[in-house]
CSV table of C-alpha atoms in Angstrom, one decimal:
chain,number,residue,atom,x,y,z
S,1,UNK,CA,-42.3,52.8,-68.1
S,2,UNK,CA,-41.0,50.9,-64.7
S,3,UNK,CA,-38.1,50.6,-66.3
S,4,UNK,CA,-37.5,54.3,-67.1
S,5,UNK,CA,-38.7,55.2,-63.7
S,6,UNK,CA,-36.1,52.4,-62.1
S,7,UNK,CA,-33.3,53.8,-64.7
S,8,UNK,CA,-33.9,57.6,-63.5
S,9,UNK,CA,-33.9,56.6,-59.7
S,10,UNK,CA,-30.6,54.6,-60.2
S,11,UNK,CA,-28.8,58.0,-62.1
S,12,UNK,CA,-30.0,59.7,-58.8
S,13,UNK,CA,-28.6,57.1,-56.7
S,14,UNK,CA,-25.3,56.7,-58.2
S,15,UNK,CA,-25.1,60.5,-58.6
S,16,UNK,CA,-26.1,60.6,-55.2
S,17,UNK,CA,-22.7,57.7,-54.1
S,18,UNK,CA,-20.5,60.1,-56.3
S,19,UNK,CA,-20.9,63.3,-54.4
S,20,UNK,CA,-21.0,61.5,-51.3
S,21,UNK,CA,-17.8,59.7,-52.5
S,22,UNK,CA,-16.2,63.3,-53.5
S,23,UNK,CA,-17.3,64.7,-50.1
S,24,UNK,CA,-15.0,63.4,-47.6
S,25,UNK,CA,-11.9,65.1,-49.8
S,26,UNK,CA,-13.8,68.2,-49.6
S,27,UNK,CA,-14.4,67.5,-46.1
S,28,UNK,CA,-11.3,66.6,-45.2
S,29,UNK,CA,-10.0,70.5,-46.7
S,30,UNK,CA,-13.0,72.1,-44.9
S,31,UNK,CA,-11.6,70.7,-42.1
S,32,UNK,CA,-7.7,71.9,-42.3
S,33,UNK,CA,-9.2,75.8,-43.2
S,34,UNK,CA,-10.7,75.3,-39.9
S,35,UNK,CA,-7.6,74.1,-38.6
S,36,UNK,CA,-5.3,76.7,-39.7
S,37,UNK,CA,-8.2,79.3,-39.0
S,38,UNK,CA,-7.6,78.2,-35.3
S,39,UNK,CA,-3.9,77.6,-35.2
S,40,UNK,CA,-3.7,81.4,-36.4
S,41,UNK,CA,-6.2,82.5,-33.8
S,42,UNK,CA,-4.0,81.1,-31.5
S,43,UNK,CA,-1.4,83.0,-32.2
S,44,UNK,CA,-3.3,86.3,-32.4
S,45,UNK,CA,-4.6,85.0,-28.6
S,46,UNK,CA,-0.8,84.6,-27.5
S,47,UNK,CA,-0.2,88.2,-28.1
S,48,UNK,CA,-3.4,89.8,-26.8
S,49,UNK,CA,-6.1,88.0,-24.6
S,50,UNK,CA,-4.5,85.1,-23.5
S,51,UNK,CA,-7.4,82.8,-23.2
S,52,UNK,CA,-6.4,79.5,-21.7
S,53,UNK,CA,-6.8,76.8,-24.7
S,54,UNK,CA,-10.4,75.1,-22.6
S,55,UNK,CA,-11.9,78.7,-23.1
S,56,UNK,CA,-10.2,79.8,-26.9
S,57,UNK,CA,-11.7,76.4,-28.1
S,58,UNK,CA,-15.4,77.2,-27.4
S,59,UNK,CA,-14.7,79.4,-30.2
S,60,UNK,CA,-17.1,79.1,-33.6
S,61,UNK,CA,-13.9,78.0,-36.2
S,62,UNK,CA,-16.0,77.9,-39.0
S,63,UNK,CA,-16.5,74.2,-39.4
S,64,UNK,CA,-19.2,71.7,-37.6
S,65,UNK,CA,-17.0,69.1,-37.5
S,66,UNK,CA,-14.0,70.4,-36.4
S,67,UNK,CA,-15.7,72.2,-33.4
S,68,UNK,CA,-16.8,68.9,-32.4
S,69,UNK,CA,-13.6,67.7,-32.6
S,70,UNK,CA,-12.7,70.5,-30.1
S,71,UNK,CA,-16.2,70.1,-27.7
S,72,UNK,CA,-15.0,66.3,-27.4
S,73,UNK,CA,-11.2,67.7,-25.6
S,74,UNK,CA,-11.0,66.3,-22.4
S,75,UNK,CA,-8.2,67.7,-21.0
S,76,UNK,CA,-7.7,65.3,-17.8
S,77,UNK,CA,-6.8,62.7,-20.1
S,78,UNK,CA,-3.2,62.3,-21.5
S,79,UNK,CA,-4.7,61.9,-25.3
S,80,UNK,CA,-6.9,64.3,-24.6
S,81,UNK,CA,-9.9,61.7,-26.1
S,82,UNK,CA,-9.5,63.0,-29.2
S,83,UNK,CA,-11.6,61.9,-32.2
S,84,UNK,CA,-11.5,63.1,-35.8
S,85,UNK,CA,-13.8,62.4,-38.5
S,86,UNK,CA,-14.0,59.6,-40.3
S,87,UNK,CA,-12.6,61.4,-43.5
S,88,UNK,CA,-9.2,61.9,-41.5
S,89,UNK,CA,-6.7,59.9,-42.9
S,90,UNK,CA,-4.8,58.2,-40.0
S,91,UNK,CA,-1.3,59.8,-40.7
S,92,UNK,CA,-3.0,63.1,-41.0
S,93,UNK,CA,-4.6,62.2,-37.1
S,94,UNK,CA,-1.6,61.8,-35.7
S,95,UNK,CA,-0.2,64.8,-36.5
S,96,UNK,CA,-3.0,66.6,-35.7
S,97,UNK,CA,-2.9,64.7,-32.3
S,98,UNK,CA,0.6,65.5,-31.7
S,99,UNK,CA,-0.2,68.9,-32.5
S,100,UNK,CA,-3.2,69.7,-29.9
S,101,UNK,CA,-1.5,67.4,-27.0
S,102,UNK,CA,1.2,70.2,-27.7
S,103,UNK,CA,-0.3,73.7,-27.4
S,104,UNK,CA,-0.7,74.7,-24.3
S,105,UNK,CA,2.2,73.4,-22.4
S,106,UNK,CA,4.9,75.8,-23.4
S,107,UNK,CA,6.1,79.4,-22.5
S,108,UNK,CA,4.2,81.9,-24.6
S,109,UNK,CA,8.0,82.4,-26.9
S,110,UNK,CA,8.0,78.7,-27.3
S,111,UNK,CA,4.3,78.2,-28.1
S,112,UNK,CA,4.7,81.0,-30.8
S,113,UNK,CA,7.3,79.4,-32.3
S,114,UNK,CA,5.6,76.3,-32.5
S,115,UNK,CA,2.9,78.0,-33.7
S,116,UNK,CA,4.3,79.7,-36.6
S,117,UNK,CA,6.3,76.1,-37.3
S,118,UNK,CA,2.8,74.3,-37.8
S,119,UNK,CA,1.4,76.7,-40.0
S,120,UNK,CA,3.7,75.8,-42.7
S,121,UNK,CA,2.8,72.2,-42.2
S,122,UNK,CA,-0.6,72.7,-42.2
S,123,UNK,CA,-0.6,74.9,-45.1
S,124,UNK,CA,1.2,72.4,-47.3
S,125,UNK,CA,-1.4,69.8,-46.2
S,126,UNK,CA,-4.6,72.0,-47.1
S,127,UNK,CA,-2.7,73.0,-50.7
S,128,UNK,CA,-2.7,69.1,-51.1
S,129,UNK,CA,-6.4,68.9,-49.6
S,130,UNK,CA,-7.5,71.8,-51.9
S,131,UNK,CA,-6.3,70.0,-55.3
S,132,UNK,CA,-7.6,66.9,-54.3
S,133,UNK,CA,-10.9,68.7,-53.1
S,134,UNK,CA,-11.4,70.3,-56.2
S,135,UNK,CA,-10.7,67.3,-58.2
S,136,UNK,CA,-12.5,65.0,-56.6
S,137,UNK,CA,-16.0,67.0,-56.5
S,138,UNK,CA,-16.9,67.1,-60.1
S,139,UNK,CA,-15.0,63.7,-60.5
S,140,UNK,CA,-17.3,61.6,-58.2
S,141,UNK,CA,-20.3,63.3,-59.3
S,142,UNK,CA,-19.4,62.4,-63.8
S,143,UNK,CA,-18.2,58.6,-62.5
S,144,UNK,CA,-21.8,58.6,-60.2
S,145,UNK,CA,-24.0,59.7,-62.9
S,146,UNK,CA,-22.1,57.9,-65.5
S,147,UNK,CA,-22.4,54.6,-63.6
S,148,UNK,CA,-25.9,55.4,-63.3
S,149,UNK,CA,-26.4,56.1,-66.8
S,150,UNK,CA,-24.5,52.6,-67.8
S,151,UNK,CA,-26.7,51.0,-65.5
S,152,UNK,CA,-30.1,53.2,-67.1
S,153,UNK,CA,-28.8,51.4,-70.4
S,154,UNK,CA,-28.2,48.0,-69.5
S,155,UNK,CA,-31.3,48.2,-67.7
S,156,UNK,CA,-33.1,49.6,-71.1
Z,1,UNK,CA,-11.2,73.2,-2.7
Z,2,UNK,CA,-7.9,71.7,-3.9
Z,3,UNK,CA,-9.6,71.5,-7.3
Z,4,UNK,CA,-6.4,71.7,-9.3
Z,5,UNK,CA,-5.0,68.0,-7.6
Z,6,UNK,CA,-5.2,64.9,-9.1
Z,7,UNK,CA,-8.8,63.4,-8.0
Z,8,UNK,CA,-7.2,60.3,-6.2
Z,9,UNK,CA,-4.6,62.7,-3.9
Z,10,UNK,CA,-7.3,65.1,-3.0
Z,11,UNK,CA,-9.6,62.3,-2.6
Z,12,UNK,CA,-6.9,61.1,-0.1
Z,13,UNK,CA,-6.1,64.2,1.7
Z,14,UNK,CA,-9.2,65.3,2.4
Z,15,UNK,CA,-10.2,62.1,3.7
Z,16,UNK,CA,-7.4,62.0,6.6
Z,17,UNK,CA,-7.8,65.8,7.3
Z,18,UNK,CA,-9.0,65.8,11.0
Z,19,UNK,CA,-9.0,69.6,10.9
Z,20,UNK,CA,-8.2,73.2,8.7
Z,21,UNK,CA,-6.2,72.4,5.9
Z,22,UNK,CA,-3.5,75.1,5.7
Z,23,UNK,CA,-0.7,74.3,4.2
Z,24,UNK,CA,0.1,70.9,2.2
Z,25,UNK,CA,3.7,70.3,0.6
Z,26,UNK,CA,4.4,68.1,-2.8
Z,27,UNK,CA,7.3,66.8,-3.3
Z,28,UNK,CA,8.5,64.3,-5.5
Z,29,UNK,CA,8.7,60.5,-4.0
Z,30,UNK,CA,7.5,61.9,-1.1
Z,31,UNK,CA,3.9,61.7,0.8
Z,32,UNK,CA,2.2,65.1,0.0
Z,33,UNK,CA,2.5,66.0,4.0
Z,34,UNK,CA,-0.2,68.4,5.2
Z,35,UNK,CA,0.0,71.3,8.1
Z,36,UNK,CA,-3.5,71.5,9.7
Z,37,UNK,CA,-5.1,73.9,12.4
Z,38,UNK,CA,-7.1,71.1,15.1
Z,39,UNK,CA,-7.5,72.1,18.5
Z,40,UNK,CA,-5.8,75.0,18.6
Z,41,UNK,CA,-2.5,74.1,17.4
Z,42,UNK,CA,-0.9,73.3,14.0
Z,43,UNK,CA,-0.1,69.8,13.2
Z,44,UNK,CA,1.8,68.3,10.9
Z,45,UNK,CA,1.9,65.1,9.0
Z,46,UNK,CA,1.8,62.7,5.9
Z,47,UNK,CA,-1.7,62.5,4.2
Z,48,UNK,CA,-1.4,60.0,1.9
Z,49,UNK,CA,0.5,57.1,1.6
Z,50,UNK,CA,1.3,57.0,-2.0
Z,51,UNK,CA,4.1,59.0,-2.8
Z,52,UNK,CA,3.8,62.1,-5.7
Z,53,UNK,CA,5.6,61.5,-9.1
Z,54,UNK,CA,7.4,64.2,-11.0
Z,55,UNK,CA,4.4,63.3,-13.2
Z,56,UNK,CA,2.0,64.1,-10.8
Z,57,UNK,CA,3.3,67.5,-10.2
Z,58,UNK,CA,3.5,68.8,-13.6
Z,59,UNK,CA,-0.5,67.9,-14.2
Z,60,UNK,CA,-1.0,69.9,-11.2
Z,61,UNK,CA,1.0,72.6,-12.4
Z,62,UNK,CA,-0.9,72.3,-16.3
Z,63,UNK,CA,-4.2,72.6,-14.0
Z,64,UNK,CA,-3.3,75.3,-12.5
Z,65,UNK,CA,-2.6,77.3,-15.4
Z,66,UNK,CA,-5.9,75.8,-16.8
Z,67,UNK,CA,-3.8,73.8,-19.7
Z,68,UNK,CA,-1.9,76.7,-21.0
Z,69,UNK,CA,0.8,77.5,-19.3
Z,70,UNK,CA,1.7,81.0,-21.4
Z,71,UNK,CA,-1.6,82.0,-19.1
Z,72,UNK,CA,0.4,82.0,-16.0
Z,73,UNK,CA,3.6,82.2,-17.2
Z,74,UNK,CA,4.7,86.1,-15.5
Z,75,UNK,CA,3.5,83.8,-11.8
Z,76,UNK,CA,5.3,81.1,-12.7
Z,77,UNK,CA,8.5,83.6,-13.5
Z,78,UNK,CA,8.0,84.4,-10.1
Z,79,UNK,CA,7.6,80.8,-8.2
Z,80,UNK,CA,4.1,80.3,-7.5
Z,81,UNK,CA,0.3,80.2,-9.3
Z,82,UNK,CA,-2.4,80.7,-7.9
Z,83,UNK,CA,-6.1,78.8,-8.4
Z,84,UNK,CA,-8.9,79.8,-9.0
Z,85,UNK,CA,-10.4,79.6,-5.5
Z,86,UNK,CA,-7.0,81.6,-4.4
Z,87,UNK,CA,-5.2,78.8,-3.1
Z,88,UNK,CA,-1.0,79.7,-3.7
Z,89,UNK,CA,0.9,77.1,-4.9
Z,90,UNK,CA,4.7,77.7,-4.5
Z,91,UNK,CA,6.8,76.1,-7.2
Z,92,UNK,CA,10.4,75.0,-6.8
Z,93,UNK,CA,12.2,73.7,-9.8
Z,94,UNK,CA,15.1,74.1,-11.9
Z,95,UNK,CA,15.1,78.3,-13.0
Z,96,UNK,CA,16.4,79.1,-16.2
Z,97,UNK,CA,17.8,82.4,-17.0
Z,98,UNK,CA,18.0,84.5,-20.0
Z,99,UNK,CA,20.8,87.0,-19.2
Z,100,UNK,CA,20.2,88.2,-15.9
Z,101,UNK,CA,16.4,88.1,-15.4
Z,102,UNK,CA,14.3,84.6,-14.8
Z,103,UNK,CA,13.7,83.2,-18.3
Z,104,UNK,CA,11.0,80.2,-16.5
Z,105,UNK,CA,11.1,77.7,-13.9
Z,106,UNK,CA,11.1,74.1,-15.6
Z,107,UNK,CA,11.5,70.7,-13.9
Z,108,UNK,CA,9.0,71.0,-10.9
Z,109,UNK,CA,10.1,69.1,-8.0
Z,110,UNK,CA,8.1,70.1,-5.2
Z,111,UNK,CA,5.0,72.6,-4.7
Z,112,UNK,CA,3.9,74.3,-1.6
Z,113,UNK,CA,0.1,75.0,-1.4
Z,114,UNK,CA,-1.1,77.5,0.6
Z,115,UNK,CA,-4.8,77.2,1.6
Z,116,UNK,CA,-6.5,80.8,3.0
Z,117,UNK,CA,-8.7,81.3,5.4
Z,118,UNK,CA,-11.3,84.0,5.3
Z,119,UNK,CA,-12.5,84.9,8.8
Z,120,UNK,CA,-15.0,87.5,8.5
Z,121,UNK,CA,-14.8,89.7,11.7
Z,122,UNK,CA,-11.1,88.8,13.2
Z,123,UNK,CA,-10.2,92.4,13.0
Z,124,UNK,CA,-13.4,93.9,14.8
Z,125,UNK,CA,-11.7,93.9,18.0
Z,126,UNK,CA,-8.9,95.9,16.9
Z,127,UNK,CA,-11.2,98.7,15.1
Z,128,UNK,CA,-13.1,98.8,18.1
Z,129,UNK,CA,-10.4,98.9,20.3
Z,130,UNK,CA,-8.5,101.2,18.7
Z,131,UNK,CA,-10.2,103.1,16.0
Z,132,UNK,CA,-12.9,103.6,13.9
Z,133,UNK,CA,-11.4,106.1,11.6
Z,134,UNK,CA,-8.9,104.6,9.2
Z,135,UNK,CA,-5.4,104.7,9.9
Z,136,UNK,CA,-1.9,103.5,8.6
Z,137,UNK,CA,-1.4,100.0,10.1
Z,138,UNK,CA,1.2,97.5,9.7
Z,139,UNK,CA,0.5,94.2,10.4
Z,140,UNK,CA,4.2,92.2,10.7
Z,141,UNK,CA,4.6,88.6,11.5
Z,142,UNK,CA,6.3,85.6,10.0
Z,143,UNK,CA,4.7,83.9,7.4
Z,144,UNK,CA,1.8,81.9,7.9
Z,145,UNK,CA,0.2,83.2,10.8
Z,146,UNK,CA,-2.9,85.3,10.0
Z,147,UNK,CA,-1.9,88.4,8.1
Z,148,UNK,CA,-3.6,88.6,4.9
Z,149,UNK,CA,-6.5,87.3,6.7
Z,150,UNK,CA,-6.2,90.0,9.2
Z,151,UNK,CA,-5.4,92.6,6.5
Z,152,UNK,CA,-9.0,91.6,4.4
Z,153,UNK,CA,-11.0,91.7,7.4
Z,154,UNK,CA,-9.7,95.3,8.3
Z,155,UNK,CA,-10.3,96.6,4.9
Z,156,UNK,CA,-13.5,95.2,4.4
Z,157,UNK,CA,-14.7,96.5,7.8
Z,158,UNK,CA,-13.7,99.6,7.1
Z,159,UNK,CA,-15.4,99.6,3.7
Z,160,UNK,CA,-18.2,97.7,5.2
Z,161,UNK,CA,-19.3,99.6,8.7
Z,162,UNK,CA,-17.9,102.8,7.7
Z,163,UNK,CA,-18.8,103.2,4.2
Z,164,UNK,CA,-14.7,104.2,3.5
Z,165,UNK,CA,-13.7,103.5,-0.2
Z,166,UNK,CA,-11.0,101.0,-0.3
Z,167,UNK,CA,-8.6,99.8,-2.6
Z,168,UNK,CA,-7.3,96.0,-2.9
Z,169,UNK,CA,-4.0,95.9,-4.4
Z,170,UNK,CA,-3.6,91.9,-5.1
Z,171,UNK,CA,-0.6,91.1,-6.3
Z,172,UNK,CA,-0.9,87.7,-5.9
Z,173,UNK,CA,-4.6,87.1,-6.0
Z,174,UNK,CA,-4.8,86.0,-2.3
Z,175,UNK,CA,-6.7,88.8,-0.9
Z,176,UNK,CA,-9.7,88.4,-3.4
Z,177,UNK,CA,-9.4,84.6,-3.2
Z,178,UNK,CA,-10.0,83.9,-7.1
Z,179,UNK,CA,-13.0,86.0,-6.4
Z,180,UNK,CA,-14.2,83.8,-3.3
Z,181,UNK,CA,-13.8,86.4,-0.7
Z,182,UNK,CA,-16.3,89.4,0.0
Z,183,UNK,CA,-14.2,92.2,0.3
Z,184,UNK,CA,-17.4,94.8,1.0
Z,185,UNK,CA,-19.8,97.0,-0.6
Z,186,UNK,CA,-16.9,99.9,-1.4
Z,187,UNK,CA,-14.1,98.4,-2.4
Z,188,UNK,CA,-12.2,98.2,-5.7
Z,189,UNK,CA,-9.7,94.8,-6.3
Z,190,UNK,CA,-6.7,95.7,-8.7
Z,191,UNK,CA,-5.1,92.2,-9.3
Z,192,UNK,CA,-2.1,90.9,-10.5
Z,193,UNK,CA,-0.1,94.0,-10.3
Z,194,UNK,CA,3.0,94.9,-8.4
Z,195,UNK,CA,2.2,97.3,-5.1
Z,196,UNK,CA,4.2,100.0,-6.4
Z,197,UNK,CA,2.3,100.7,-9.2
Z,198,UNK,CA,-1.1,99.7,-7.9
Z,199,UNK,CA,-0.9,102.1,-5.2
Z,200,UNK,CA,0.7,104.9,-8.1
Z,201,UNK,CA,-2.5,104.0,-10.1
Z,202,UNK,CA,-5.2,103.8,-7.6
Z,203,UNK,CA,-4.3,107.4,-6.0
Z,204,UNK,CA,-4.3,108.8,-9.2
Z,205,UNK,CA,-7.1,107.0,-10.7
Z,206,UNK,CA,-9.0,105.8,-8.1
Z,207,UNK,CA,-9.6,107.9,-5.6
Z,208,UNK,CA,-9.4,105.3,-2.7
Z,209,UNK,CA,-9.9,106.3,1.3
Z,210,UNK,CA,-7.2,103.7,2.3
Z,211,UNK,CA,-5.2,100.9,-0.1
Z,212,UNK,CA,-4.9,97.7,1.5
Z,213,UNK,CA,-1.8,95.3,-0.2
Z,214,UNK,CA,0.3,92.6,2.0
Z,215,UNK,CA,3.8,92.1,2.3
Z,216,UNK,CA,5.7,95.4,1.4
Z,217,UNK,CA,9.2,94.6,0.8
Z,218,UNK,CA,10.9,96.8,-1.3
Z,219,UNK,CA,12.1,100.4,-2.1
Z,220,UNK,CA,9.7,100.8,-5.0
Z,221,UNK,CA,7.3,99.9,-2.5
Z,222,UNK,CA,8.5,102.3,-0.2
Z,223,UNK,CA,8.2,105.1,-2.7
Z,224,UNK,CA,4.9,104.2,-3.2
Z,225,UNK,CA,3.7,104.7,0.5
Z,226,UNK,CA,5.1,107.7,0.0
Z,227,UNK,CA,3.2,109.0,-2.7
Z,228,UNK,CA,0.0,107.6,-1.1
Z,229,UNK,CA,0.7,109.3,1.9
Z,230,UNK,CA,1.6,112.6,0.4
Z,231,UNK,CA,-2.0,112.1,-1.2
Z,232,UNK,CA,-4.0,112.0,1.9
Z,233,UNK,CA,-4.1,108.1,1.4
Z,234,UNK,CA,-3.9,105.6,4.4
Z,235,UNK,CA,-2.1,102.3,3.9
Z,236,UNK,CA,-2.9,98.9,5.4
Z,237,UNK,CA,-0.5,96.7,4.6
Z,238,UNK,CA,1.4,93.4,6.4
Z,239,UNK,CA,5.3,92.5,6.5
Z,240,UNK,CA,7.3,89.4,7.3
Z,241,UNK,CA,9.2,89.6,11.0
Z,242,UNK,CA,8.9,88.1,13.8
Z,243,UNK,CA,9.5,91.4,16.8
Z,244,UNK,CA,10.2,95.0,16.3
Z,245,UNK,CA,13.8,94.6,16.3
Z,246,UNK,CA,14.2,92.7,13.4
Z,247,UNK,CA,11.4,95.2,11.7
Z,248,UNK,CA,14.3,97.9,12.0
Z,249,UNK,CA,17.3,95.8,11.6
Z,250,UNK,CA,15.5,94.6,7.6
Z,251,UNK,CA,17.4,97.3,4.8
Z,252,UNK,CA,14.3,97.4,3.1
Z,253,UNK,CA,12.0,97.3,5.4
Z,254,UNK,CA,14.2,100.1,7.6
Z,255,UNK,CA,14.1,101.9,3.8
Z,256,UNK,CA,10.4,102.0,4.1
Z,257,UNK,CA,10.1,103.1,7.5
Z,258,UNK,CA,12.1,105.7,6.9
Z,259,UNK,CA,9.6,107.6,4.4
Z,260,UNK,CA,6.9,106.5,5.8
Z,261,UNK,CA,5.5,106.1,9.5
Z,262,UNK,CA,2.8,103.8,10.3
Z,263,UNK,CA,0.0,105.0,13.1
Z,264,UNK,CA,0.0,101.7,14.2
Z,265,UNK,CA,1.8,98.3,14.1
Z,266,UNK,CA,0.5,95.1,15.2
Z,267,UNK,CA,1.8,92.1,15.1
Z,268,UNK,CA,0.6,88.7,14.9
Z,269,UNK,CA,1.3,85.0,16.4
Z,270,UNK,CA,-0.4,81.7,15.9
Z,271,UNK,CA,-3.4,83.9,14.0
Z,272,UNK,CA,-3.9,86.3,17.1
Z,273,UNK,CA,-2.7,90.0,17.9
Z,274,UNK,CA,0.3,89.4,19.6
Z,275,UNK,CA,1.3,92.8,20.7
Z,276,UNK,CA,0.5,96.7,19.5
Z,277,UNK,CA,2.5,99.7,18.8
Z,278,UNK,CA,2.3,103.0,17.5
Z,279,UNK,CA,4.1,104.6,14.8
Z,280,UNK,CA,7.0,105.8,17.3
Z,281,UNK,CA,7.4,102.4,18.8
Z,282,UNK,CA,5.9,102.7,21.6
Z,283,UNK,CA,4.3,99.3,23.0
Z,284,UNK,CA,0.2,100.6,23.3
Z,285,UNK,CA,-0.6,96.4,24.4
């Protein structure tokens, strides 16, 4: 009976390591919408209200951990003290460093152009992020459960 | 104060500053020097002893335009931004042009900062010396000696004591301050626009008693204090010059006097009323 409880609790578990394992690419293309949902803001913000980039970022951009990323600007230092989640790969940071120690420092005909520019780059990132997103979620969670279940057996 | 500089050069500055800060200049490997009102006089001098970098200015600049520089860019277009406690920073740089008008001004070399003063009263003499009703006055002097001051004082007495609606047009957001300045209980600030179509707006819209806007320079402005006179409006407004003479000889100053005359003209040295006239020349003190 301990066994089968043991067994059950390790199908959970691994299940558990598989979505958790899946979750950082799902993270990681929640995290460019949000990105690309603010890069087009800011354009829509260049052509109406102008907000200065320390009062457009209190904005809500739809994802926790982005709008942390942008809480944690700190706009008197040179790299801005930017830090990304831990799901960011680290070629993927630096762009997305270069891009926010950017905006900002341009006239409002070459910030728009930049703009526009990066929302072709960022858009080919989140079609990449978006595949391996929706591959990864049910992947993780079979390999989880089926570790678990191999483990149920042996276990058995 | 001085918010927009890095924290060790205001640090510095306002550590050696005996007396008012008015004026400080940046300029690159240079000491920021500093003009200062102590004892009655203005002095001038180095304030710190490390010398600006290019990189220095352009931080001040990016604060200034609170990190976005498409925010201020129409101020910048026109050499100067000012902070948000109304502090005028003059830039001088390299100007680019796209055809004939000022595309931007890139490679900052040297800032001028301009640090107001808001002396609540200075103009009560004059009202009670001269008048109590509003009238058209022109207050001329050269730069930096007490005019907008002077200007902000008169209109918010005048809104203040006598209950008279009046309009601040603040083209550069000095009169206001960034908001720091009390301009009294009935007055309305337009900011940011040009004189000639403040004044334009305000009488149409507005319904001001007088319309108070410094330095009047041009023709379009000229039209303006036409229209606001035809309208019944009064105009207190300040001019660069240093005498009377020079008032006349200036085209577009001459332009403006032309369509419009002024019940009085006062004009201002080292922050005091120098002399008086009225709107035919004659000398009243």
């Amino acid at each position: 009976m301990l066994k089968i409880v043991i067994g059950i609790s390790v199908v959970f578990f691994t299940t558990f390591l598989g979505k958790k394992f899946s979750d950082k690419f799902v993270g990681r293309d929640k995290f460019m919408a949000a990105l690309i949902s603010f890069n087009n803001r800011l354009i829509t913000n260049l052509s109406f209200k102008r907000e200065s980039i320390p009062e457009f970022i209190v904005n809500d951009f739809g994802n926790d951990d982005f709008n942390s990323t942008l809480s944690g600007i700190d706009f008197t230092k040179d790299d801005l003290g930017l830090s990304f989640p831990d799901y960011i790969k680290k070629d993927d940071s630096k762009i997305f460093r270069d891009y926010f120690i950017a905006i900002g420092k341009q006239s409002e005909y070459a910030e728009n152009e930049y703009l526009r520019s990066m929302n072709d780059v960022f858009s080919e990132m989140k079609k990449k992020t978006s595949i391996e997103a929706e591959k990864a979620r049910p992947l993780g969670l079979k390999i989880g459960f089926s570790l678990g279940v191999i483990i149920f057996i042996i276990i058995l | 104060m001085l918010e927009f500089l890095p924290e060790d050069m205001r640090n510095e500055i306002l550590k050696r500053t005996r007396g008012t800060l008015t004026e400080l200049r940046i300029r690159q490997d240079r000491p920021v020097r500093a003009a200062e009102y102590f004892c009655g006089r203005i002095i001038k001098r180095e304030v710190t002893e490390k010398k600006a970098s290019r990189k220095d200015i352009e931080k001040i600049i990016l604060k200034l335009c609170d990190f976005s520089i498409y925010s201020k860019e129409t101020n910048i277009k026109n050499g100067y931004i000012t902070s948000k406690n109304g502090e005028r920073v003059g830039i001088c740089g390299t100007v680019v042009y796209d055809g004939e008008k000022v595309s931007t001004i890139k490679e900052f070399s040297s800032l001028v900062v301009r640090i107001p003063n808001d002396i609540s009263g200075c103009s009560v003499g004059f009202i009670s010396g001269f008048t109590e009703k509003p009238l058209n006055v022109l207050v001329v002097s050269p730069p930096y000696n007490g005019k907008t001051t002077f200007i902000r004082d008169l209109g918010r007495q005048y809104s203040d004591r006598f209950g008279i609606n009046a309009l601040f047009i603040d083209e550069r957001d000095e009169l206001t301050g960034g908001g720091a300045y009390y301009l009294g209980k009935n007055s309305d600030v337009m900011k940011y626009c040009d004189k000639a179509f403040g004044i334009r707006c305000g009488v149409r819209n507005l319904n001001p008693d007088v319309i108070v806007c410094d330095e009047i320079m041009s023709s379009a402005d000229a039209d303006a204090l036409k229209f606001a006179k035809e309208s019944g409006v009064k105009i207190i407004a300040s001019a660069h010059s240093d005498n009377l003479e020079n008032i006349i000889q200036k085209e577009e100053l001459s332009k403006i006097f032309k369509c419009f005359m002024f019940d009085i003209i006062l004009f201002l040295k080292d922050f005091s009323v120098s002399s008086v006239y009225d709107g035919k020349l004659n000398k009243l003190c």
